[in-house]
Amino acid sequence: MSRKKNSQTNVEKQRRNEVVKRFDDYFGAGKLEDWQRLCIKIGLDADGCDLSSITKCRKALKSVYINIYDLVEAINKGEEVPRFASLDQLVRYTLGTRRIYPKAQAKKYGPVRALMRNVFRDE
């Protein structure tokens, strides 16, 4: 592997680790308050979703298509979280920008897991 390729891989790995850490620091591991904070940050409360339980939060998140890298950046900048109208739009964007949250880092039942989408699906 060339030195340039190695350097790019290290930068991507470092960026990925930073996104994982920031998401976990901000949204926690899975208490109801963590789920509600995520749903509110994405704007699901404004959409009229019932966020009174983890199950209801998880269900509400299934209808939202966001890139987790964009979510973390929006939080850091105090901006609105960009949402995609469809899974296809999210997949094209995510693959095109290579802003792919590492599946191995997703907590089994935590808030980040509810946002995960299969971007490597068969066309």
Short mmCIF file of C-alpha atoms in Angstrom, two decimals:
data_model
loop_
_atom_site.label_atom_id
_atom_site.label_comp_id
_atom_site.label_asym_id
_atom_site.label_seq_id
_atom_site.Cartn_x
_atom_site.Cartn_y
_atom_site.Cartn_z
CA MET A 1 0.00 0.00 0.00
CA SER A 2 1.38 3.40 -0.91
CA ARG A 3 2.20 5.99 1.71
CA LYS A 4 -0.57 8.30 0.40
CA LYS A 5 -3.18 5.50 0.54
CA ASN A 6 -2.01 4.58 4.06
CA SER A 7 -2.32 8.21 5.14
CA GLN A 8 -5.87 8.47 3.71
CA THR A 9 -6.87 5.28 5.50
CA ASN A 10 -5.52 6.62 8.79
CA VAL A 11 -7.35 9.93 8.35
CA GLU A 12 -10.62 8.13 7.57
CA LYS A 13 -10.15 5.84 10.57
CA GLN A 14 -9.42 8.80 12.84
CA ARG A 15 -12.48 10.68 11.52
CA ARG A 16 -14.67 7.59 12.00
CA ASN A 17 -13.45 7.14 15.59
CA GLU A 18 -14.14 10.80 16.34
CA VAL A 19 -17.71 10.55 15.02
CA VAL A 20 -18.35 7.43 17.13
CA LYS A 21 -16.99 9.10 20.26
CA ARG A 22 -18.94 12.32 19.75
CA PHE A 23 -22.19 10.46 19.09
CA ASP A 24 -21.73 8.31 22.20
CA ASP A 25 -20.77 11.33 24.32
CA TYR A 26 -23.81 13.32 23.20
CA PHE A 27 -26.51 10.65 23.04
CA GLY A 28 -25.39 8.11 25.62
CA ALA A 29 -25.99 4.40 25.68
CA GLY A 30 -29.71 4.01 25.67
CA LYS A 31 -31.68 5.49 28.57
CA LEU A 32 -35.05 7.00 27.64
CA GLU A 33 -33.58 10.49 28.02
CA ASP A 34 -30.87 9.61 25.46
CA TRP A 35 -33.46 8.44 22.94
CA GLN A 36 -35.60 11.52 23.52
CA ARG A 37 -32.62 13.85 23.13
CA LEU A 38 -31.81 12.23 19.76
CA CYS A 39 -35.41 12.40 18.54
CA ILE A 40 -35.72 16.05 19.58
CA LYS A 41 -32.41 16.98 17.94
CA ILE A 42 -33.64 15.43 14.69
CA GLY A 43 -36.95 17.28 15.02
CA LEU A 44 -39.28 14.37 15.61
CA ASP A 45 -41.00 16.22 18.46
CA ALA A 46 -41.95 18.95 16.00
CA ASP A 47 -43.31 16.24 13.68
CA GLY A 48 -45.79 15.30 16.43
CA CYS A 49 -44.20 11.96 17.32
CA ASP A 50 -44.94 10.40 20.70
CA LEU A 51 -41.57 10.09 22.46
CA SER A 52 -42.81 8.76 25.79
CA SER A 53 -40.94 5.41 25.61
CA ILE A 54 -37.85 3.92 24.02
CA THR A 55 -40.05 1.73 21.82
CA LYS A 56 -41.94 4.78 20.52
CA CYS A 57 -38.68 6.66 19.92
CA ARG A 58 -37.21 3.68 18.05
CA LYS A 59 -40.36 3.45 15.92
CA ALA A 60 -40.25 7.17 15.12
CA LEU A 61 -36.58 6.94 14.09
CA LYS A 62 -37.38 4.24 11.52
CA SER A 63 -39.06 6.85 9.35
CA VAL A 64 -36.07 9.22 9.34
CA TYR A 65 -33.15 9.12 6.93
CA ILE A 66 -30.10 10.99 8.17
CA ASN A 67 -26.38 10.54 7.85
CA ILE A 68 -24.84 10.07 11.30
CA TYR A 69 -21.72 12.06 10.35
CA ASP A 70 -23.99 14.96 9.33
CA LEU A 71 -25.88 14.62 12.60
CA VAL A 72 -22.69 14.93 14.65
CA GLU A 73 -21.48 17.89 12.57
CA ALA A 74 -24.82 19.67 12.90
CA ILE A 75 -24.72 19.26 16.67
CA ASN A 76 -21.16 20.62 16.83
CA LYS A 77 -22.12 23.63 14.69
CA GLY A 78 -25.51 24.21 16.35
CA GLU A 79 -27.27 23.69 13.02
CA GLU A 80 -30.37 21.82 11.95
CA VAL A 81 -29.77 18.16 11.13
CA PRO A 82 -30.10 17.48 7.38
CA ARG A 83 -32.75 14.86 6.54
CA PHE A 84 -33.19 12.90 3.35
CA ALA A 85 -36.59 12.27 1.79
CA SER A 86 -35.87 8.62 1.05
CA LEU A 87 -33.52 5.76 1.77
CA ASP A 88 -32.29 5.90 -1.84
CA GLN A 89 -31.21 9.53 -1.41
CA LEU A 90 -29.43 8.71 1.85
CA VAL A 91 -27.66 5.71 0.30
CA ARG A 92 -26.43 7.70 -2.73
CA TYR A 93 -25.18 10.51 -0.49
CA THR A 94 -23.55 8.20 2.06
CA LEU A 95 -21.73 6.10 -0.51
CA GLY A 96 -20.74 9.15 -2.54
CA THR A 97 -19.24 10.94 0.44
CA ARG A 98 -17.93 7.78 2.14
CA ARG A 99 -19.46 9.02 5.40
CA ILE A 100 -20.32 5.55 6.62
CA TYR A 101 -20.78 4.94 10.32
CA PRO A 102 -18.98 1.73 11.34
CA LYS A 103 -21.49 -1.04 11.95
CA ALA A 104 -19.16 -2.72 14.45
CA GLN A 105 -19.32 0.40 16.64
CA ALA A 106 -23.11 0.57 16.77
CA LYS A 107 -24.41 -0.41 20.16
CA LYS A 108 -26.80 -3.34 19.90
CA TYR A 109 -29.86 -1.49 21.17
CA GLY A 110 -28.65 2.07 21.59
CA PRO A 111 -29.89 5.17 19.78
CA VAL A 112 -27.25 4.97 17.04
CA ARG A 113 -28.43 1.49 16.08
CA ALA A 114 -31.90 2.84 15.32
CA LEU A 115 -30.41 5.26 12.78
CA MET A 116 -28.36 2.65 10.96
CA ARG A 117 -29.45 1.80 7.43
CA ASN A 118 -28.06 -0.81 5.06
CA VAL A 119 -26.25 1.30 2.49
CA PHE A 120 -24.59 -1.74 0.91
CA ARG A 121 -27.88 -3.32 -0.13
CA ASP A 122 -28.30 -5.05 -3.45
CA GLU A 123 -29.62 -2.77 -6.16
#
